[in-house]
Amino acid sequence: QVQLVESGGGLVQAGGSLRLSCTASGRAFSEYTMGWFRQAPGKEREFVGIISWLGGTIWYADSVKGRFTISRDNDLNTMYLQMDSVEPEDTAVYSCASHSLPRTVTIEPEEAEFTTWGQGTQVTVSS
């Protein structure tokens, strides 16, 4: 079983940048598609984006496309979320998750495909 730990959250001004990390331990990180999700207060959890196991496929939600960048370093068992030009609407708890199946990627996947989750990290964007 894989364990996921997010870090890098905090308070940032609108227009600024922040980089989140998701570090995995346990099963082979390099064989699994990973995803970033977020949940704002009073709202349902939503996709931010996904990256396939070798990074060949990356998909972003329209709300973050062009501002956020997902990457991964399989040697470090870590996935990243570079957040640029942040907006107050980006305020949320950001969580990473691992796909349930190895070497599997789906564009616009169902959330249920991701079965292992980190505890989340809070990002607050001030206006």
mmCIF file of N, CA and C in Angstrom:
data_model
loop_
_atom_site.group_PDB
_atom_site.id
_atom_site.type_symbol
_atom_site.label_atom_id
_atom_site.label_comp_id
_atom_site.label_asym_id
_atom_site.label_seq_id
_atom_site.Cartn_x
_atom_site.Cartn_y
_atom_site.Cartn_z
ATOM 1 N N GLN A 1 0.845 -1.181 0.000
ATOM 2 C CA GLN A 1 0.000 0.000 0.000
ATOM 3 C C GLN A 1 0.889 1.243 0.000
ATOM 4 N N VAL A 2 0.495 2.259 -0.738
ATOM 5 C CA VAL A 2 1.267 3.482 -0.824
ATOM 6 C C VAL A 2 0.737 4.484 0.179
ATOM 7 N N GLN A 3 1.645 5.282 0.734
ATOM 8 C CA GLN A 3 1.273 6.399 1.596
ATOM 9 C C GLN A 3 1.683 7.681 0.891
ATOM 10 N N LEU A 4 0.834 8.692 0.969
ATOM 11 C CA LEU A 4 1.064 9.958 0.286
ATOM 12 C C LEU A 4 1.060 11.097 1.295
ATOM 13 N N VAL A 5 2.029 11.989 1.166
ATOM 14 C CA VAL A 5 2.113 13.136 2.062
ATOM 15 C C VAL A 5 2.307 14.395 1.236
ATOM 16 N N GLU A 6 1.380 15.345 1.366
ATOM 17 C CA GLU A 6 1.491 16.621 0.674
ATOM 18 C C GLU A 6 2.226 17.630 1.548
ATOM 19 N N SER A 7 2.866 18.572 0.905
ATOM 20 C CA SER A 7 3.523 19.664 1.610
ATOM 21 C C SER A 7 3.594 20.869 0.694
ATOM 22 N N GLY A 8 3.908 22.021 1.283
ATOM 23 C CA GLY A 8 4.103 23.219 0.488
ATOM 24 C C GLY A 8 2.956 24.212 0.509
ATOM 25 N N GLY A 9 1.867 23.856 1.170
ATOM 26 C CA GLY A 9 0.749 24.779 1.228
ATOM 27 C C GLY A 9 1.059 25.995 2.095
ATOM 28 N N GLY A 10 0.179 26.977 2.034
ATOM 29 C CA GLY A 10 0.367 28.171 2.839
ATOM 30 C C GLY A 10 -0.463 29.323 2.333
ATOM 31 N N LEU A 11 -0.083 30.515 2.751
ATOM 32 C CA LEU A 11 -0.772 31.743 2.374
ATOM 33 C C LEU A 11 0.023 32.449 1.286
ATOM 34 N N VAL A 12 -0.657 32.846 0.229
ATOM 35 C CA VAL A 12 0.005 33.526 -0.886
ATOM 36 C C VAL A 12 -0.918 34.636 -1.385
ATOM 37 N N GLN A 13 -0.341 35.705 -1.868
ATOM 38 C CA GLN A 13 -1.130 36.797 -2.415
ATOM 39 C C GLN A 13 -1.587 36.474 -3.831
ATOM 40 N N ALA A 14 -2.708 37.023 -4.196
ATOM 41 C CA ALA A 14 -3.202 36.854 -5.560
ATOM 42 C C ALA A 14 -2.138 37.312 -6.550
ATOM 43 N N GLY A 15 -1.964 36.513 -7.595
ATOM 44 C CA GLY A 15 -0.944 36.786 -8.588
ATOM 45 C C GLY A 15 0.389 36.133 -8.296
ATOM 46 N N GLY A 16 0.534 35.596 -7.105
ATOM 47 C CA GLY A 16 1.777 34.960 -6.707
ATOM 48 C C GLY A 16 1.850 33.503 -7.110
ATOM 49 N N SER A 17 2.870 32.828 -6.576
ATOM 50 C CA SER A 17 3.129 31.432 -6.923
ATOM 51 C C SER A 17 3.350 30.594 -5.682
ATOM 52 N N LEU A 18 3.109 29.309 -5.852
ATOM 53 C CA LEU A 18 3.312 28.354 -4.765
ATOM 54 C C LEU A 18 3.579 27.004 -5.414
ATOM 55 N N ARG A 19 4.423 26.183 -4.806
ATOM 56 C CA ARG A 19 4.649 24.835 -5.316
ATOM 57 C C ARG A 19 4.317 23.824 -4.237
ATOM 58 N N LEU A 20 3.427 22.932 -4.582
ATOM 59 C CA LEU A 20 3.065 21.835 -3.706
ATOM 60 C C LEU A 20 3.820 20.577 -4.094
ATOM 61 N N SER A 21 4.090 19.746 -3.098
ATOM 62 C CA SER A 21 4.740 18.456 -3.340
ATOM 63 C C SER A 21 3.880 17.337 -2.768
ATOM 64 N N CYS A 22 3.980 16.195 -3.390
ATOM 65 C CA CYS A 22 3.304 14.989 -2.913
ATOM 66 C C CYS A 22 4.347 13.875 -2.947
ATOM 67 N N THR A 23 4.749 13.423 -1.784
ATOM 68 C CA THR A 23 5.784 12.397 -1.696
ATOM 69 C C THR A 23 5.158 11.065 -1.312
ATOM 70 N N ALA A 24 5.556 10.030 -2.039
ATOM 71 C CA ALA A 24 4.971 8.713 -1.847
ATOM 72 C C ALA A 24 5.967 7.748 -1.234
ATOM 73 N N SER A 25 5.457 6.834 -0.453
ATOM 74 C CA SER A 25 6.251 5.731 0.065
ATOM 75 C C SER A 25 5.405 4.468 -0.040
ATOM 76 N N GLY A 26 6.074 3.347 -0.166
ATOM 77 C CA GLY A 26 5.330 2.099 -0.284
ATOM 78 C C GLY A 26 5.519 1.491 -1.656
ATOM 79 N N ARG A 27 4.417 1.233 -2.353
ATOM 80 C CA ARG A 27 4.487 0.549 -3.628
ATOM 81 C C ARG A 27 5.156 1.433 -4.680
ATOM 82 N N ALA A 28 5.442 0.847 -5.843
ATOM 83 C CA ALA A 28 6.205 1.508 -6.886
ATOM 84 C C ALA A 28 5.490 2.747 -7.400
ATOM 85 N N PHE A 29 5.960 3.905 -6.983
ATOM 86 C CA PHE A 29 5.369 5.186 -7.381
ATOM 87 C C PHE A 29 5.382 5.342 -8.891
ATOM 88 N N SER A 30 6.451 4.901 -9.530
ATOM 89 C CA SER A 30 6.648 5.153 -10.954
ATOM 90 C C SER A 30 5.695 4.381 -11.847
ATOM 91 N N GLU A 31 4.874 3.513 -11.287
ATOM 92 C CA GLU A 31 3.962 2.714 -12.104
ATOM 93 C C GLU A 31 2.525 3.246 -12.094
ATOM 94 N N TYR A 32 2.288 4.337 -11.368
ATOM 95 C CA TYR A 32 0.906 4.784 -11.166
ATOM 96 C C TYR A 32 0.679 6.210 -11.621
ATOM 97 N N THR A 33 -0.438 6.409 -12.319
ATOM 98 C CA THR A 33 -0.918 7.757 -12.583
ATOM 99 C C THR A 33 -1.277 8.422 -11.257
ATOM 100 N N MET A 34 -0.929 9.692 -11.157
ATOM 101 C CA MET A 34 -1.198 10.462 -9.957
ATOM 102 C C MET A 34 -2.101 11.649 -10.297
ATOM 103 N N GLY A 35 -2.846 12.082 -9.304
ATOM 104 C CA GLY A 35 -3.734 13.218 -9.522
ATOM 105 C C GLY A 35 -3.672 14.234 -8.401
ATOM 106 N N TRP A 36 -3.965 15.469 -8.750
ATOM 107 C CA TRP A 36 -4.170 16.546 -7.775
ATOM 108 C C TRP A 36 -5.655 16.899 -7.766
ATOM 109 N N PHE A 37 -6.171 17.115 -6.573
ATOM 110 C CA PHE A 37 -7.556 17.495 -6.371
ATOM 111 C C PHE A 37 -7.591 18.652 -5.388
ATOM 112 N N ARG A 38 -8.722 19.344 -5.332
ATOM 113 C CA ARG A 38 -8.868 20.389 -4.324
ATOM 114 C C ARG A 38 -10.325 20.479 -3.874
ATOM 115 N N GLN A 39 -10.483 20.971 -2.651
ATOM 116 C CA GLN A 39 -11.824 21.154 -2.107
ATOM 117 C C GLN A 39 -11.881 22.472 -1.359
ATOM 118 N N ALA A 40 -12.687 23.357 -1.872
ATOM 119 C CA ALA A 40 -12.894 24.653 -1.236
ATOM 120 C C ALA A 40 -13.997 24.534 -0.186
ATOM 121 N N PRO A 41 -14.016 25.435 0.778
ATOM 122 C CA PRO A 41 -15.048 25.373 1.825
ATOM 123 C C PRO A 41 -16.447 25.400 1.227
ATOM 124 N N GLY A 42 -17.281 24.460 1.640
ATOM 125 C CA GLY A 42 -18.653 24.423 1.186
ATOM 126 C C GLY A 42 -18.858 23.905 -0.223
ATOM 127 N N LYS A 43 -17.788 23.421 -0.838
ATOM 128 C CA LYS A 43 -17.891 22.937 -2.222
ATOM 129 C C LYS A 43 -17.444 21.484 -2.310
ATOM 130 N N GLU A 44 -17.834 20.844 -3.410
ATOM 131 C CA GLU A 44 -17.406 19.479 -3.637
ATOM 132 C C GLU A 44 -15.950 19.451 -4.088
ATOM 133 N N ARG A 45 -15.301 18.316 -3.859
ATOM 134 C CA ARG A 45 -13.927 18.149 -4.320
ATOM 135 C C ARG A 45 -13.909 18.130 -5.846
ATOM 136 N N GLU A 46 -12.891 18.749 -6.423
ATOM 137 C CA GLU A 46 -12.799 18.808 -7.887
ATOM 138 C C GLU A 46 -11.393 18.455 -8.340
ATOM 139 N N PHE A 47 -11.329 17.978 -9.564
ATOM 140 C CA PHE A 47 -10.035 17.687 -10.188
ATOM 141 C C PHE A 47 -9.262 18.975 -10.411
ATOM 142 N N VAL A 48 -7.949 18.851 -10.227
ATOM 143 C CA VAL A 48 -7.034 19.881 -10.695
ATOM 144 C C VAL A 48 -6.325 19.359 -11.939
ATOM 145 N N GLY A 49 -5.831 18.128 -11.857
ATOM 146 C CA GLY A 49 -5.178 17.529 -13.011
ATOM 147 C C GLY A 49 -4.559 16.199 -12.677
ATOM 148 N N ILE A 50 -4.075 15.522 -13.702
ATOM 149 C CA ILE A 50 -3.434 14.223 -13.532
ATOM 150 C C ILE A 50 -2.152 14.155 -14.334
ATOM 151 N N ILE A 51 -1.282 13.235 -13.947
ATOM 152 C CA ILE A 51 -0.068 12.976 -14.702
ATOM 153 C C ILE A 51 0.124 11.463 -14.728
ATOM 154 N N SER A 52 0.360 10.934 -15.910
ATOM 155 C CA SER A 52 0.538 9.491 -16.044
ATOM 156 C C SER A 52 1.859 9.047 -15.438
ATOM 157 N N TRP A 53 2.047 7.747 -15.310
ATOM 158 C CA TRP A 53 3.136 7.184 -14.530
ATOM 159 C C TRP A 53 4.522 7.602 -15.000
ATOM 160 N N LEU A 54 4.725 7.833 -16.280
ATOM 161 C CA LEU A 54 6.017 8.327 -16.777
ATOM 162 C C LEU A 54 5.954 9.786 -17.199
ATOM 163 N N GLY A 55 4.823 10.423 -16.953
ATOM 164 C CA GLY A 55 4.690 11.839 -17.260
ATOM 165 C C GLY A 55 4.339 12.141 -18.700
ATOM 166 N N GLY A 56 4.044 11.113 -19.489
ATOM 167 C CA GLY A 56 3.765 11.347 -20.896
ATOM 168 C C GLY A 56 2.407 11.955 -21.164
ATOM 169 N N THR A 57 1.485 11.776 -20.246
ATOM 170 C CA THR A 57 0.147 12.347 -20.391
ATOM 171 C C THR A 57 -0.151 13.211 -19.180
ATOM 172 N N ILE A 58 -0.507 14.460 -19.431
ATOM 173 C CA ILE A 58 -0.877 15.394 -18.359
ATOM 174 C C ILE A 58 -2.177 16.063 -18.776
ATOM 175 N N TRP A 59 -3.105 16.136 -17.871
ATOM 176 C CA TRP A 59 -4.419 16.746 -18.151
ATOM 177 C C TRP A 59 -4.744 17.710 -17.028
ATOM 178 N N TYR A 60 -5.289 18.870 -17.394
ATOM 179 C CA TYR A 60 -5.640 19.897 -16.428
ATOM 180 C C TYR A 60 -7.125 20.241 -16.528
ATOM 181 N N ALA A 61 -7.694 20.585 -15.398
ATOM 182 C CA ALA A 61 -9.032 21.150 -15.411
ATOM 183 C C ALA A 61 -8.980 22.527 -16.070
ATOM 184 N N ASP A 62 -10.056 22.921 -16.718
ATOM 185 C CA ASP A 62 -10.089 24.213 -17.410
ATOM 186 C C ASP A 62 -9.813 25.372 -16.461
ATOM 187 N N SER A 63 -10.206 25.223 -15.208
ATOM 188 C CA SER A 63 -10.066 26.321 -14.250
ATOM 189 C C SER A 63 -8.610 26.646 -13.921
ATOM 190 N N VAL A 64 -7.692 25.716 -14.184
ATOM 191 C CA VAL A 64 -6.287 25.953 -13.841
ATOM 192 C C VAL A 64 -5.367 25.894 -15.055
ATOM 193 N N LYS A 65 -5.909 25.531 -16.200
ATOM 194 C CA LYS A 65 -5.090 25.373 -17.398
ATOM 195 C C LYS A 65 -4.389 26.683 -17.740
ATOM 196 N N GLY A 66 -3.093 26.580 -18.001
ATOM 197 C CA GLY A 66 -2.300 27.757 -18.329
ATOM 198 C C GLY A 66 -1.705 28.447 -17.112
ATOM 199 N N ARG A 67 -2.150 28.080 -15.913
ATOM 200 C CA ARG A 67 -1.628 28.686 -14.677
ATOM 201 C C ARG A 67 -0.914 27.656 -13.795
ATOM 202 N N PHE A 68 -1.381 26.433 -13.799
ATOM 203 C CA PHE A 68 -0.795 25.385 -12.960
ATOM 204 C C PHE A 68 -0.035 24.392 -13.840
ATOM 205 N N THR A 69 1.028 23.807 -13.260
ATOM 206 C CA THR A 69 1.825 22.813 -13.972
ATOM 207 C C THR A 69 2.068 21.620 -13.064
ATOM 208 N N ILE A 70 1.736 20.447 -13.562
ATOM 209 C CA ILE A 70 1.980 19.208 -12.820
ATOM 210 C C ILE A 70 3.216 18.534 -13.396
ATOM 211 N N SER A 71 4.060 18.036 -12.512
ATOM 212 C CA SER A 71 5.240 17.289 -12.930
ATOM 213 C C SER A 71 5.520 16.211 -11.884
ATOM 214 N N ARG A 72 6.441 15.347 -12.213
ATOM 215 C CA ARG A 72 6.813 14.302 -11.264
ATOM 216 C C ARG A 72 8.272 13.936 -11.453
ATOM 217 N N ASP A 73 8.876 13.468 -10.344
ATOM 218 C CA ASP A 73 10.244 12.967 -10.366
ATOM 219 C C ASP A 73 10.178 11.567 -9.766
ATOM 220 N N ASN A 74 10.187 10.558 -10.607
ATOM 221 C CA ASN A 74 10.028 9.196 -10.118
ATOM 222 C C ASN A 74 11.233 8.725 -9.302
ATOM 223 N N ASP A 75 12.384 9.326 -9.522
ATOM 224 C CA ASP A 75 13.556 8.958 -8.711
ATOM 225 C C ASP A 75 13.374 9.412 -7.263
ATOM 226 N N LEU A 76 12.604 10.483 -7.070
ATOM 227 C CA LEU A 76 12.360 11.011 -5.732
ATOM 228 C C LEU A 76 10.991 10.618 -5.193
ATOM 229 N N ASN A 77 10.252 9.822 -5.975
ATOM 230 C CA ASN A 77 8.892 9.416 -5.564
ATOM 231 C C ASN A 77 8.021 10.629 -5.228
ATOM 232 N N THR A 78 8.130 11.657 -6.032
ATOM 233 C CA THR A 78 7.444 12.908 -5.721
ATOM 234 C C THR A 78 6.753 13.484 -6.952
ATOM 235 N N MET A 79 5.550 13.998 -6.725
ATOM 236 C CA MET A 79 4.815 14.733 -7.743
ATOM 237 C C MET A 79 4.707 16.180 -7.276
ATOM 238 N N TYR A 80 4.652 17.098 -8.231
ATOM 239 C CA TYR A 80 4.611 18.509 -7.905
ATOM 240 C C TYR A 80 3.407 19.182 -8.541
ATOM 241 N N LEU A 81 2.979 20.267 -7.926
ATOM 242 C CA LEU A 81 1.986 21.141 -8.519
ATOM 243 C C LEU A 81 2.512 22.566 -8.399
ATOM 244 N N GLN A 82 2.968 23.115 -9.529
ATOM 245 C CA GLN A 82 3.419 24.498 -9.572
ATOM 246 C C GLN A 82 2.217 25.374 -9.853
ATOM 247 N N MET A 83 1.925 26.259 -8.929
ATOM 248 C CA MET A 83 0.752 27.125 -9.028
ATOM 249 C C MET A 83 1.231 28.548 -9.288
ATOM 250 N N ASP A 84 0.942 29.084 -10.446
ATOM 251 C CA ASP A 84 1.313 30.454 -10.803
ATOM 252 C C ASP A 84 0.059 31.285 -11.037
ATOM 253 N N SER A 85 0.221 32.596 -10.921
ATOM 254 C CA SER A 85 -0.906 33.519 -11.137
ATOM 255 C C SER A 85 -2.133 33.071 -10.339
ATOM 256 N N VAL A 86 -1.909 32.772 -9.090
ATOM 257 C CA VAL A 86 -3.011 32.244 -8.275
ATOM 258 C C VAL A 86 -4.078 33.312 -8.055
ATOM 259 N N GLU A 87 -5.277 32.831 -7.845
ATOM 260 C CA GLU A 87 -6.444 33.694 -7.649
ATOM 261 C C GLU A 87 -7.126 33.309 -6.335
ATOM 262 N N PRO A 88 -7.880 34.229 -5.741
ATOM 263 C CA PRO A 88 -8.590 33.866 -4.499
ATOM 264 C C PRO A 88 -9.453 32.608 -4.652
ATOM 265 N N GLU A 89 -9.962 32.391 -5.862
ATOM 266 C CA GLU A 89 -10.796 31.208 -6.119
ATOM 267 C C GLU A 89 -10.000 29.908 -6.043
ATOM 268 N N ASP A 90 -8.678 29.997 -5.980
ATOM 269 C CA ASP A 90 -7.845 28.796 -5.841
ATOM 270 C C ASP A 90 -7.710 28.360 -4.388
ATOM 271 N N THR A 91 -8.238 29.134 -3.460
ATOM 272 C CA THR A 91 -8.186 28.774 -2.050
ATOM 273 C C THR A 91 -8.927 27.463 -1.815
ATOM 274 N N ALA A 92 -8.221 26.484 -1.238
ATOM 275 C CA ALA A 92 -8.792 25.153 -1.035
ATOM 276 C C ALA A 92 -7.788 24.280 -0.297
ATOM 277 N N VAL A 93 -8.256 23.124 0.129
ATOM 278 C CA VAL A 93 -7.355 22.065 0.574
ATOM 279 C C VAL A 93 -6.993 21.248 -0.657
ATOM 280 N N TYR A 94 -5.705 21.136 -0.914
ATOM 281 C CA TYR A 94 -5.214 20.412 -2.071
ATOM 282 C C TYR A 94 -4.726 19.032 -1.624
ATOM 283 N N SER A 95 -5.189 18.019 -2.339
ATOM 284 C CA SER A 95 -4.817 16.642 -2.015
ATOM 285 C C SER A 95 -4.272 15.940 -3.249
ATOM 286 N N CYS A 96 -3.344 15.042 -3.010
ATOM 287 C CA CYS A 96 -2.883 14.190 -4.100
ATOM 288 C C CYS A 96 -3.450 12.789 -3.910
ATOM 289 N N ALA A 97 -3.512 12.066 -4.997
ATOM 290 C CA ALA A 97 -4.070 10.726 -4.951
ATOM 291 C C ALA A 97 -3.425 9.858 -6.007
ATOM 292 N N SER A 98 -3.430 8.571 -5.750
ATOM 293 C CA SER A 98 -2.839 7.590 -6.659
ATOM 294 C C SER A 98 -3.939 6.762 -7.300
ATOM 295 N N HIS A 99 -3.759 6.512 -8.600
ATOM 296 C CA HIS A 99 -4.723 5.674 -9.309
ATOM 297 C C HIS A 99 -4.697 4.266 -8.732
ATOM 298 N N SER A 100 -5.816 3.586 -8.850
ATOM 299 C CA SER A 100 -5.920 2.253 -8.274
ATOM 300 C C SER A 100 -5.186 1.189 -9.079
ATOM 301 N N LEU A 101 -4.957 1.437 -10.386
ATOM 302 C CA LEU A 101 -4.355 0.429 -11.251
ATOM 303 C C LEU A 101 -3.023 0.914 -11.797
ATOM 304 N N PRO A 102 -2.033 0.034 -11.918
ATOM 305 C CA PRO A 102 -0.749 0.447 -12.492
ATOM 306 C C PRO A 102 -0.864 0.674 -13.991
ATOM 307 N N ARG A 103 -0.052 1.603 -14.483
ATOM 308 C CA ARG A 103 0.082 1.868 -15.928
ATOM 309 C C ARG A 103 -1.280 2.080 -16.593
ATOM 310 N N THR A 104 -2.105 2.835 -15.940
ATOM 311 C CA THR A 104 -3.441 3.133 -16.453
ATOM 312 C C THR A 104 -3.685 4.630 -16.361
ATOM 313 N N VAL A 105 -4.160 5.228 -17.446
ATOM 314 C CA VAL A 105 -4.485 6.651 -17.430
ATOM 315 C C VAL A 105 -5.763 6.867 -18.219
ATOM 316 N N THR A 106 -6.598 7.733 -17.714
ATOM 317 C CA THR A 106 -7.848 8.102 -18.365
ATOM 318 C C THR A 106 -7.943 9.607 -18.385
ATOM 319 N N ILE A 107 -8.200 10.187 -19.556
ATOM 320 C CA ILE A 107 -8.416 11.623 -19.621
ATOM 321 C C ILE A 107 -9.793 11.914 -19.024
ATOM 322 N N GLU A 108 -9.846 12.939 -18.192
ATOM 323 C CA GLU A 108 -11.058 13.262 -17.446
ATOM 324 C C GLU A 108 -11.555 12.039 -16.670
ATOM 325 N N PRO A 109 -10.703 11.488 -15.804
ATOM 326 C CA PRO A 109 -11.075 10.261 -15.097
ATOM 327 C C PRO A 109 -12.153 10.500 -14.055
ATOM 328 N N GLU A 110 -12.740 9.401 -13.618
ATOM 329 C CA GLU A 110 -13.655 9.444 -12.487
ATOM 330 C C GLU A 110 -12.841 9.495 -11.202
ATOM 331 N N GLU A 111 -13.316 10.244 -10.227
ATOM 332 C CA GLU A 111 -12.596 10.348 -8.960
ATOM 333 C C GLU A 111 -12.449 8.981 -8.301
ATOM 334 N N ALA A 112 -13.406 8.104 -8.511
ATOM 335 C CA ALA A 112 -13.364 6.778 -7.887
ATOM 336 C C ALA A 112 -12.196 5.935 -8.364
ATOM 337 N N GLU A 113 -11.573 6.330 -9.489
ATOM 338 C CA GLU A 113 -10.403 5.598 -9.976
ATOM 339 C C GLU A 113 -9.196 5.818 -9.077
ATOM 340 N N PHE A 114 -9.226 6.837 -8.244
ATOM 341 C CA PHE A 114 -8.109 7.159 -7.352
ATOM 342 C C PHE A 114 -8.472 6.686 -5.947
ATOM 343 N N THR A 115 -7.711 5.740 -5.427
ATOM 344 C CA THR A 115 -8.122 5.071 -4.203
ATOM 345 C C THR A 115 -7.201 5.302 -3.013
ATOM 346 N N THR A 116 -6.062 5.928 -3.245
ATOM 347 C CA THR A 116 -5.158 6.240 -2.141
ATOM 348 C C THR A 116 -4.944 7.741 -2.106
ATOM 349 N N TRP A 117 -5.149 8.350 -0.928
ATOM 350 C CA TRP A 117 -5.159 9.801 -0.798
ATOM 351 C C TRP A 117 -4.201 10.257 0.289
ATOM 352 N N GLY A 118 -3.655 11.445 0.080
ATOM 353 C CA GLY A 118 -2.922 12.107 1.134
ATOM 354 C C GLY A 118 -3.875 12.841 2.062
ATOM 355 N N GLN A 119 -3.309 13.479 3.063
ATOM 356 C CA GLN A 119 -4.132 14.153 4.063
ATOM 357 C C GLN A 119 -4.535 15.558 3.623
ATOM 358 N N GLY A 120 -3.877 16.086 2.623
ATOM 359 C CA GLY A 120 -4.202 17.407 2.113
ATOM 360 C C GLY A 120 -3.354 18.504 2.724
ATOM 361 N N THR A 121 -3.223 19.590 1.983
ATOM 362 C CA THR A 121 -2.498 20.763 2.458
ATOM 363 C C THR A 121 -3.307 22.010 2.089
ATOM 364 N N GLN A 122 -3.411 22.935 3.013
ATOM 365 C CA GLN A 122 -4.235 24.121 2.810
ATOM 366 C C GLN A 122 -3.489 25.170 2.001
ATOM 367 N N VAL A 123 -4.170 25.686 0.983
ATOM 368 C CA VAL A 123 -3.675 26.825 0.211
ATOM 369 C C VAL A 123 -4.690 27.956 0.349
ATOM 370 N N THR A 124 -4.216 29.099 0.783
ATOM 371 C CA THR A 124 -5.077 30.262 0.934
ATOM 372 C C THR A 124 -4.505 31.407 0.122
ATOM 373 N N VAL A 125 -5.329 31.946 -0.772
ATOM 374 C CA VAL A 125 -4.905 33.045 -1.635
ATOM 375 C C VAL A 125 -5.626 34.302 -1.178
ATOM 376 N N SER A 126 -4.865 35.301 -0.796
ATOM 377 C CA SER A 126 -5.442 36.557 -0.340
ATOM 378 C C SER A 126 -5.549 37.535 -1.502
ATOM 379 N N SER A 127 -6.599 38.342 -1.471
ATOM 380 C CA SER A 127 -6.812 39.308 -2.565
ATOM 381 C C SER A 127 -6.164 40.648 -2.253
#
